[in-house]
XYZ file of C-alpha atoms in Angstrom:
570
model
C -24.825 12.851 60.218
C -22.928 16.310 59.776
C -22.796 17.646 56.764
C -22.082 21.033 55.212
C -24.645 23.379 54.341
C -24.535 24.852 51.230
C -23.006 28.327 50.920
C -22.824 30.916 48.732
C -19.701 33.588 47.793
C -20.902 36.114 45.618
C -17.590 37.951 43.687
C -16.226 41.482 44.140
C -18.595 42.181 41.089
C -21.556 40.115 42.266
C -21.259 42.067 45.563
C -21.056 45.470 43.965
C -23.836 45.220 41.854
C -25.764 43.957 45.346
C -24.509 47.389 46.787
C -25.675 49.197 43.999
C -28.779 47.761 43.151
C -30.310 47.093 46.836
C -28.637 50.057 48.619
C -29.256 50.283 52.283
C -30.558 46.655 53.074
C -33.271 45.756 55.436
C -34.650 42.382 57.304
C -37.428 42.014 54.697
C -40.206 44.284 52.967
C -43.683 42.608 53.788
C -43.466 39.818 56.379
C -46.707 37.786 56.890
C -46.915 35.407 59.430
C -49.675 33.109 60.747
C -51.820 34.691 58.314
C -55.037 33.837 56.290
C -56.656 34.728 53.386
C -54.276 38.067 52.759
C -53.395 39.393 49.685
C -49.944 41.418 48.521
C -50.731 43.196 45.013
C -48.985 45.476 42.581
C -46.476 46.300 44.970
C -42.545 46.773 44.113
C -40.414 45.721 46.759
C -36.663 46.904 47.818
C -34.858 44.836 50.644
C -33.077 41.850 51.760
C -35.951 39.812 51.502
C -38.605 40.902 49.241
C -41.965 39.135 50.711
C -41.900 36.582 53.421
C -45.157 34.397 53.969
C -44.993 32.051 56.546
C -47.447 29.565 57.931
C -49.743 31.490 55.861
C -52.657 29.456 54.455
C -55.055 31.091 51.543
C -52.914 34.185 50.995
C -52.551 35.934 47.505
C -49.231 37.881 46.126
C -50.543 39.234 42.860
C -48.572 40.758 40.433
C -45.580 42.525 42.550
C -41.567 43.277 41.450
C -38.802 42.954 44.284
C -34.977 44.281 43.687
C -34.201 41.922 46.287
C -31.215 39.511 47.535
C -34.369 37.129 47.669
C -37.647 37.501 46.023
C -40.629 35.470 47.441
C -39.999 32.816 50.314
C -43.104 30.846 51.299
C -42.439 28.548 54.650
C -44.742 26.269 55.715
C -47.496 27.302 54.164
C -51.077 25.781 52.320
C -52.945 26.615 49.447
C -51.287 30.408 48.969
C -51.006 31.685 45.086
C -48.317 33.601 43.654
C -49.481 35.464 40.820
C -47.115 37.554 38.137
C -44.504 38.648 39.877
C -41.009 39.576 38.772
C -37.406 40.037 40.124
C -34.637 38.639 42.035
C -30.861 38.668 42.434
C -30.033 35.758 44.402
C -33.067 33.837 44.134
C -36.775 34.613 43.069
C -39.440 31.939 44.605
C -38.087 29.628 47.785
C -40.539 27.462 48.572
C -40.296 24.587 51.860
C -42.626 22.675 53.727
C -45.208 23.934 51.515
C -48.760 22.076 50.271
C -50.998 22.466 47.723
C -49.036 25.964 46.684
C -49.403 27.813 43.157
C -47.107 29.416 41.280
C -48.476 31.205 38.061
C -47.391 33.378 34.968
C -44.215 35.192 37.092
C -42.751 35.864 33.755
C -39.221 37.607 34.820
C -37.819 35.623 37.406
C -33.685 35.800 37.340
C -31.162 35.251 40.272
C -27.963 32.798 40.753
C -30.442 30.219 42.751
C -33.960 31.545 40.663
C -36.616 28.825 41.968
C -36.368 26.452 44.545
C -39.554 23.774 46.253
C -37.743 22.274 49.363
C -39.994 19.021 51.040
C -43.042 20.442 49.177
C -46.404 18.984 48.555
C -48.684 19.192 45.451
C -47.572 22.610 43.906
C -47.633 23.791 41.128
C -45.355 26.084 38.740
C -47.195 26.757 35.635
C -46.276 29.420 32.576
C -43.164 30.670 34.563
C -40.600 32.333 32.645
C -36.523 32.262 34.300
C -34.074 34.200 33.388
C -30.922 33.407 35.457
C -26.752 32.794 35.553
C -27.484 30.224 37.876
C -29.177 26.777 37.646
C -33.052 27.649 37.499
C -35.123 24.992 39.287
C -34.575 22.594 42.076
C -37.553 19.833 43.385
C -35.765 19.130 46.879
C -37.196 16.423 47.898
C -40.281 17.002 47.031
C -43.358 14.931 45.730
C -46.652 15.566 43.684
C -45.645 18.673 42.304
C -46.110 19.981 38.461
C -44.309 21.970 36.363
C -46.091 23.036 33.527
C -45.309 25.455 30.459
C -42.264 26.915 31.987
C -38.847 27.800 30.612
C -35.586 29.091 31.156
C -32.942 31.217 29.353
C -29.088 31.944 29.760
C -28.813 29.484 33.114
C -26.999 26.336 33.460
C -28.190 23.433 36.021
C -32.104 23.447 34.950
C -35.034 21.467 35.995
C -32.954 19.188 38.851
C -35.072 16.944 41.289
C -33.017 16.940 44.451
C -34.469 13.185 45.984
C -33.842 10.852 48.315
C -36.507 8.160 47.345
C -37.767 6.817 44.360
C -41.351 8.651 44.663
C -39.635 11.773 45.231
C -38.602 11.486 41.189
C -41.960 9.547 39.720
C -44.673 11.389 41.355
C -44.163 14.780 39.296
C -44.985 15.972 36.299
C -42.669 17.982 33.762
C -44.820 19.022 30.715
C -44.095 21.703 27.666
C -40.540 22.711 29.863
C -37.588 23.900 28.327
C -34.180 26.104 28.542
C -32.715 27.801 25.875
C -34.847 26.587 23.026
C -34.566 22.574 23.975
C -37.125 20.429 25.577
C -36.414 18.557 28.937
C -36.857 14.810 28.909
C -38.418 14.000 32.011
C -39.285 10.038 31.456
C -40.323 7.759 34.579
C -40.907 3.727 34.277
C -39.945 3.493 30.429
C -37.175 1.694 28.422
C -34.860 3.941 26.900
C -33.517 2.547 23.954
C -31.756 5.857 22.539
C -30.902 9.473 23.538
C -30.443 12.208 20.846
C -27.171 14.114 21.866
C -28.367 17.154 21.452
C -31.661 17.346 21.293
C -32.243 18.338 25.167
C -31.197 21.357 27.531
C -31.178 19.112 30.571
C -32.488 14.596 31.141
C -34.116 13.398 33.697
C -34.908 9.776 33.898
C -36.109 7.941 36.913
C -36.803 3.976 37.376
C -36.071 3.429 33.648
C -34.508 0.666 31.356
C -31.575 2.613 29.647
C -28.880 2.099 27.327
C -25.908 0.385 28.497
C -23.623 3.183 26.561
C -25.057 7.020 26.465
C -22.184 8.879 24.678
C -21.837 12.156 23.079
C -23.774 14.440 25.360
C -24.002 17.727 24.665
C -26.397 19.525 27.147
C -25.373 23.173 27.297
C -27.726 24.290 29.542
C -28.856 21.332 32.022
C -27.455 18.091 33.210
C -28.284 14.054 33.416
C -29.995 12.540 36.127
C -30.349 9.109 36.402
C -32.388 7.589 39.707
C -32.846 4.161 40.335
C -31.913 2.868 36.616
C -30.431 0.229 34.834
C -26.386 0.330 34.418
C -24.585 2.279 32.307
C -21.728 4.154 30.944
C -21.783 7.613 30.108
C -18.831 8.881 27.706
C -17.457 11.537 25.690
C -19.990 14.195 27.233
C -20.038 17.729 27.630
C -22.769 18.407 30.338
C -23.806 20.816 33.237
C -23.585 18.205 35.926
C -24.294 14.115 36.183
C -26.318 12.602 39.202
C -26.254 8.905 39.763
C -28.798 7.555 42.370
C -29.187 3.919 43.392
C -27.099 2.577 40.578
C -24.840 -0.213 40.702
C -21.795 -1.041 38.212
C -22.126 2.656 36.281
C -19.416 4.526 34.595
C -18.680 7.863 34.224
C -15.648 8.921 31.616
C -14.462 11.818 29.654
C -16.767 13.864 30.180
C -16.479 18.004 30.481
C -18.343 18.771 33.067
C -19.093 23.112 32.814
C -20.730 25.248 34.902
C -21.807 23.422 37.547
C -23.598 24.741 40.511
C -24.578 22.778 43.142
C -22.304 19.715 42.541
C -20.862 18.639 38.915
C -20.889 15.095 39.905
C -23.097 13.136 42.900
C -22.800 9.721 43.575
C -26.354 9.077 45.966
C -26.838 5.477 47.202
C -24.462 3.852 44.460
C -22.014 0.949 44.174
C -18.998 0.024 42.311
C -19.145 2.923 40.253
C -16.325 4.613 38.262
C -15.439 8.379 37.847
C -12.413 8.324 35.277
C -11.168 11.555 33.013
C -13.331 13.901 34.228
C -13.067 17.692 34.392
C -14.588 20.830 35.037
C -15.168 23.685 33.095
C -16.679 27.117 33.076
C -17.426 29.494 30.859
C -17.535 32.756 32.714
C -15.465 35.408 31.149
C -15.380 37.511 34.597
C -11.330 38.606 35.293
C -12.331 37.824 39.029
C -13.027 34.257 38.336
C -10.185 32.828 36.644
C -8.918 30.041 36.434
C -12.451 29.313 35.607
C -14.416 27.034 38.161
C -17.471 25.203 38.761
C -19.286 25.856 42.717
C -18.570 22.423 43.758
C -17.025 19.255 42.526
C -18.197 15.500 42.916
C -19.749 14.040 46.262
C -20.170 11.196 46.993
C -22.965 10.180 49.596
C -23.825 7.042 51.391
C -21.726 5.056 48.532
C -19.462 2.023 48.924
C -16.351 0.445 46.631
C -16.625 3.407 43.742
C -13.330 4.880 41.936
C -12.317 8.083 41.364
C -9.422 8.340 39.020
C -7.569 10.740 36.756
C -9.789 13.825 37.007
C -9.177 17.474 37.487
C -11.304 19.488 38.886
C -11.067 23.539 39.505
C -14.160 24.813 42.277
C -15.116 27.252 44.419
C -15.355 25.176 47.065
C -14.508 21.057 47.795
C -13.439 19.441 45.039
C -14.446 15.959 46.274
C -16.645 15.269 49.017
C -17.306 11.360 51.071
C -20.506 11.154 52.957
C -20.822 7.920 54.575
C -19.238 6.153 52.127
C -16.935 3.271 52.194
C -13.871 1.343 50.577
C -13.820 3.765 47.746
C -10.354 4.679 46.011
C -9.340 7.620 44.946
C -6.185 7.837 43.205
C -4.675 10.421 40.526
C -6.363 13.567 40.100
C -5.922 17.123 40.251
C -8.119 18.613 42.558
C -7.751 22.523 43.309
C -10.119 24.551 45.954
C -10.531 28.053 45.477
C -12.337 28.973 48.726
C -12.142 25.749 50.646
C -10.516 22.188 51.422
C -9.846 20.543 48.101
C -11.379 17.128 50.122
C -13.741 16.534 52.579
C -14.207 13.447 53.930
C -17.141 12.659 56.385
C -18.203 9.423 58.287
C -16.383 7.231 56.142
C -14.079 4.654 56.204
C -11.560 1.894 54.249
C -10.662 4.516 51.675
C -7.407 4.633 50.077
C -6.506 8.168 48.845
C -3.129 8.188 47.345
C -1.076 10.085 43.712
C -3.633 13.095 44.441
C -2.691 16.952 43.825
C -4.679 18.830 46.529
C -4.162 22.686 46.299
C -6.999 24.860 48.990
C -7.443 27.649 49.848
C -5.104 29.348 52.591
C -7.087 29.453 54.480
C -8.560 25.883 55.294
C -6.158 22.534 55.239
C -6.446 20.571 51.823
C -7.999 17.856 53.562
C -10.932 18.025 55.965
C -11.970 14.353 57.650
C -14.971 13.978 60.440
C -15.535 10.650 61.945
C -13.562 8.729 59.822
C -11.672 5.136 60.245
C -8.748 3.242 58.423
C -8.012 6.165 55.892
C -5.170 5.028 53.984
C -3.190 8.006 52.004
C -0.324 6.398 50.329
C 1.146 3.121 48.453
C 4.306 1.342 48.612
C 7.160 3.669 48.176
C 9.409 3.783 44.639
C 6.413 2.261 42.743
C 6.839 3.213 39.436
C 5.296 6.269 38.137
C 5.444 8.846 37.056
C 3.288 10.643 39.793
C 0.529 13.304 40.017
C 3.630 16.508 39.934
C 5.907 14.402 37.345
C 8.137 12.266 39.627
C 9.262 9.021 38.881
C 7.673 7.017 41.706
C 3.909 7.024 42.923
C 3.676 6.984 46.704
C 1.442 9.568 48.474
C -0.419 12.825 47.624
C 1.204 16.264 47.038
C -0.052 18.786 49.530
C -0.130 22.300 48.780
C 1.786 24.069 52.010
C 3.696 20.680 52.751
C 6.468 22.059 55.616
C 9.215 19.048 55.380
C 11.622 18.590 53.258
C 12.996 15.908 50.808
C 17.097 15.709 51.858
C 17.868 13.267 49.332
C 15.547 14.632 46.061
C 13.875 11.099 45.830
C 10.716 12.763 45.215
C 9.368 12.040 48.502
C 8.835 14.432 51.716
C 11.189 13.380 54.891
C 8.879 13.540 57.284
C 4.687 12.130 56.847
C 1.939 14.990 56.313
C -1.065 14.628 59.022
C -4.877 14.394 58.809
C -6.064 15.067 61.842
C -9.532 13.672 62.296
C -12.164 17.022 63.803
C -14.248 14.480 66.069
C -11.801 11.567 66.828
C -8.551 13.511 67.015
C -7.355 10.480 64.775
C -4.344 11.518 62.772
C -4.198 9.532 59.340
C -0.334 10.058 57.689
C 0.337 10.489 54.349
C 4.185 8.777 54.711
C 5.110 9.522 51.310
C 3.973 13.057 50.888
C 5.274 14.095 46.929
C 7.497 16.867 46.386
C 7.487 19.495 43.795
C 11.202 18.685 42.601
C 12.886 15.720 42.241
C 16.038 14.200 41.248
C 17.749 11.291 40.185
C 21.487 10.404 40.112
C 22.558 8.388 37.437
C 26.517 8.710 37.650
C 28.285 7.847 40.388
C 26.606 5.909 42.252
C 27.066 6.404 46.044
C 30.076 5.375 47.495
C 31.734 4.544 44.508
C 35.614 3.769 43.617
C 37.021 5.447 40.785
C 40.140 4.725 39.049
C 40.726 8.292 37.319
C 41.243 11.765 38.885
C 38.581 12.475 35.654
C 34.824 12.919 37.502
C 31.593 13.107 35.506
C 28.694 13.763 37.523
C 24.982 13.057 35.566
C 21.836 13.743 36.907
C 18.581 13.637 35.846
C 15.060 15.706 37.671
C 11.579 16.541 36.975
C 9.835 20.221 37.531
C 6.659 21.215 38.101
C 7.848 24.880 40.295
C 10.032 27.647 39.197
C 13.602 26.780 40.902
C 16.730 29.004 39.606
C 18.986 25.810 38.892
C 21.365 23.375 40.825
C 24.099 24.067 42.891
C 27.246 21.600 43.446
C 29.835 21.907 45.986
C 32.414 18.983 46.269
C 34.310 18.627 49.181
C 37.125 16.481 51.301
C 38.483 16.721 54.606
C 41.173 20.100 53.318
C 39.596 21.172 50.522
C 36.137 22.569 48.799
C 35.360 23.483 45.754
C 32.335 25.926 47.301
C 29.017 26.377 46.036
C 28.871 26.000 41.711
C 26.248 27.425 40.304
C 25.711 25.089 37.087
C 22.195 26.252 36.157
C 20.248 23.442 34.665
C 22.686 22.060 33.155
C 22.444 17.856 34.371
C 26.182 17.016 33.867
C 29.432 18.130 35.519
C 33.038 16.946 34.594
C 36.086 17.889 36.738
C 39.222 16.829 37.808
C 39.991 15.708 41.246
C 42.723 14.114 43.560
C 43.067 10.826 44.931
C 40.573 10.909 47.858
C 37.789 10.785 49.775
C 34.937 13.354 48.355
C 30.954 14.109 49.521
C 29.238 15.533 46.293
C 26.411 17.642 47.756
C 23.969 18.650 44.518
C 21.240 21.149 45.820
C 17.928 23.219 44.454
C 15.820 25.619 45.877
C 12.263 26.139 45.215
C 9.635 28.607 47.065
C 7.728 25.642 48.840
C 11.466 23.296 48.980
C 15.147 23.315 49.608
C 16.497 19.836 49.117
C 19.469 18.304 48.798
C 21.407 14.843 48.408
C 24.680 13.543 49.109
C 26.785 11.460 47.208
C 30.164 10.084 48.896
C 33.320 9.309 46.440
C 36.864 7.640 46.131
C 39.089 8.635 44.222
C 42.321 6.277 43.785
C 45.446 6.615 42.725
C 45.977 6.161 39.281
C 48.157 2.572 40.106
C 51.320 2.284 38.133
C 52.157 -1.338 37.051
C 55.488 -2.638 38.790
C 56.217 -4.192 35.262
C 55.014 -2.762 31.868
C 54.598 -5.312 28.966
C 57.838 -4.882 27.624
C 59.640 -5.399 30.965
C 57.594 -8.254 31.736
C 58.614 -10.360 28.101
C 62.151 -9.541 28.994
C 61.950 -10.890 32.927
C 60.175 -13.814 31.339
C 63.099 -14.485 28.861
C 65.621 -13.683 31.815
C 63.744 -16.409 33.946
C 63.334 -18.890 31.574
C 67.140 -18.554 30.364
C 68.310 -18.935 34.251
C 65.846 -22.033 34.504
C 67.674 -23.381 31.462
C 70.864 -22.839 33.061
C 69.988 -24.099 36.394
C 68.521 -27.050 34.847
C 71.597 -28.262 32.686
C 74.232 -27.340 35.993
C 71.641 -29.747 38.050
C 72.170 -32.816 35.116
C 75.639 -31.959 35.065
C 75.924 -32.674 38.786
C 73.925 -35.545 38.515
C 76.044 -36.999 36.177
C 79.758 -36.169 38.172
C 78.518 -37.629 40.850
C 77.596 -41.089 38.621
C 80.641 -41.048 37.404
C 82.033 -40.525 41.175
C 79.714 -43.199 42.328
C 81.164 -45.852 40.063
C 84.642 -45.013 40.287
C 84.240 -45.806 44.048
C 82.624 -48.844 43.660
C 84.574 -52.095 43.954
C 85.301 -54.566 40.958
């Protein structure tokens, strides 16, 4: 499997202060490597990398400071202590592949990514104080390990275990942690009958009985992760982030999800889940960072037959991510990239993706697919809406950059938008592409008959772009009327000769210029051959002549009887 690594974009401010603080940057400060039983002490570190052990076993760093873009990284190595130190900009302890490591009374630990234990063994992280704008620490798969006495101020996405099996969450232990004043609840094989709303900075719960309803949430510093539970619904919750692994039949609705590093929302292992009326939200105040944004949005990972509905979501990078997943649908939402595609979509297949805003970056396509099969990205056209931008029929996605056209303002792009797949070469179409503006005709109808030189024209559209109005021209085969400039006005009266008319009505956006014809007849106003009055009087004229004819007829009838028997023998 391919899947992205995770990257980091400091801002223009993040990066200046980097200047300013680090200076000239170097490779590293002290690099050991291959080394035993070593010690680093009461030394203060400037440079990319503060102090580097790797495959060090029985080595000491004892009470040293960094003003580093990373603090201490460890790499595969055993039984080596850090002791007291302080520091760090964009993280302060990496640990990976480590065993039977300590980490002990570093008091002044800060950075966006502040302590990290990747596929680590029995360590330990005991009286540790962070201090952070990022999420503070991350057990990445690891097992055995015990955190101890530790807290963390003014950060976001604390205490997170990062697993992908069921020991990697029950094997630790979390004792006397907190951020910003509140406990974490770290619980593993218990029944959870009730959760205080606001009692915790971030929840943890692993192979637990839980309530089939948490609601009311309000975790300002952490987020909810829930491995291998029982069902549930979680509602009405303002949170850091939500992580569903292994669960089956779970809910996730209205809930404000605010800044969220790492991912706000991660489906791992799940089924038939439901993401519904979702959003994200930050609270950084920084001019450089508005609209405000969370790092990444939801993913979804080795997951079949979940929803994703009516949610908005504002990131740094994807919005929504498919890993391996399968029949999922994904349908309404608002989903807006600052850095990146607003989707990704990655060995998966049987999804249908349609009613979706997707705005990116310019600088990568709205939609990203890798290995991917039967990728369906619209419904039937002129289903009834309204749609994602405001139209009046649902039908496929709106794509930010979308090159056609719509000629005939139905709300719908002329020609499909593409997908190309960047392993197959598939191409997946999006035949119904939305447009920004649309409009609807109500009076007259296309090739209409009128019987008076007196024309209304009525119209009716929806906006979701500046546009500077409509323009009408009405034309036959001698004559036009040119282009009329009736603002947004949506009806139009005028007088016009018997004929044959096109109506052209017209807008112009900056992503659109659309227009729609309208072909008209216009009769002659028919004179009646007999008014009402003319028509009694022929009436009276007829009848009178039938009269007459009638009595000349019996008149005849009865000469010639009187002929007949004159004639006639005696």
């Amino acid at each position: 499997m391919i899947y992205p690594h995770l990257r980091w974009h400091p801002t223009a401010e993040k990066r200046r202060l980097l200047r300013e603080r680090l200076g000239l940057l170097y490779a590293w400060g002290i690099y050991l490597d291959n080394c035993t039983h070593c010690r680093v002490s009461n030394c203060s570190v400037l440079a990319t990398a503060g102090i580097v052990l790797n495959h060090c076993v029985n080595c000491t760093i004892y009470n040293c400071s960094f003003e580093s873009y990373q603090g201490v990284i460890l790499h595969d190595c055993t039984t080596c202590k850090v002791h007291g130190v302080s520091g760090g900009m964009f993280g302060a302890l990496w640990a990976s592949y480590c065993c039977n490591c300590t980490f002990e009374s570093c008091t002044q630990l800060h950075g966006l990514y502040t302590v990290i234990l990747h596929r680590c063994y029995y360590c330990r992280l005991l009286s540790c104080k962070l201090s952070v704008y990022g999420w503070s620490l991350l057990l990445s798969r690891s097992r055995f390990c015990v955190l101890n006495s530790c807290s963390a101020e003014g950060c976001e996405g604390v205490f997170w275990i990062e697993g992908r099996d069921l020991v990697d969450y029950t094997s630790h232990q979390i004792v006397n942690c907190s951020a910003g004043g509140k406990p974490v609840l770290y619980l593993v094989n218990q029944t959870v009958y009730q959760l205080e709303p606001s009692a915790y900075s971030s929840i943890i719960l692993a192979n637990c009985q839980i309530p089939d309803k948490i609601s009311g949430l309000q975790l300002s510093y952490g987020r909810i992760e829930l491995a291998f539970t029982s069902p549930t619904n979680i509602v009405n919750c303002s949170v850091g982030g939500i992580v569903l692994h292994g669960l089956s039949y779970s809910n996730i609705s209205q809930v404000t999800l605010h800044n969220g590093l790492r991912y706000s929302i991660w489906l791992l292992n799940c089924t038939h889940c439901h993401i519904t009326n979702c959003s994200t939200y930050s609270k950084s105040t920084s001019s450089d960072e508005k609209p405000y944004r969370t790092e990444y949005g939801v993913l979804v990972e080795n997951t079949t037959n979940c929803i994703i509905e009516n949610c908005s979501l504002l990131t740094d990078y994807f919005c929504l991510q498919l890993c391996n997943s399968h029949n999922c649908l994904i349908h309404s939402n608002f989903l807006d990239a600052k850095w990146d595609s607003s989707l990704r979509i990655y060995h998966s297949s049987n999804c249908t993706i349609y009613n979706n805003c997707f705005r990116s970056s310019k600088l990568h396509t709205p939609a990203y697919a890798y290995n991917c099969s039967n990728l369906v990205l619209n419904t039937t056209a002129y289903t009834s809406g309204p749609n994602i931008v405001g139209g009046f029929y649902l039908g496929g996605n709106f794509w930010i950059r979308y090159t056609g056209v719509d000629t005939n303002l139905d709300g719908y792009g002329d020609s499909p938008y593409s997908v190309i797949d960047n392993c197959s070469g598939a191409v997946f179409y999006d035949y119904l592409p939305l447009t920004l503006l649309g409009v609807k005709v109500l009076e007259p109808g296309n090739n209409t008959v009128l019987n008076t030189t007196t024309v209304t024209i009525r119209w009716t559209y929806y906006n979701t772009t500046s546009f500077s109005g409509f323009y009408l021209c009405i034309a036959n085969a001698t004559w036009s009327s040119g282009s009329i400039h009736v603002g947004f006005n949506t009806t139009y009266r005028t007088e016009l000769e018997p004929g044959n008319y096109t109506i052209s009505l017209s807008a112009e956006t900056q992503d659109y210029t659309m227009c729609i014809h309208l072909l008209l007849t216009v009769q002659s106003l028919a004179q009646p051959i007999l008014g009402y009055e003319a028509s009694s009087v022929m009436l009276t004229t007829l009848l009178l002549i039938t009269v007459a004819l009638a009595l000349i007829a019996a008149s005849l009838r009865r000469s010639m009887h009187r002929a007949s028997q004159a004639t006639t023998p005696s």
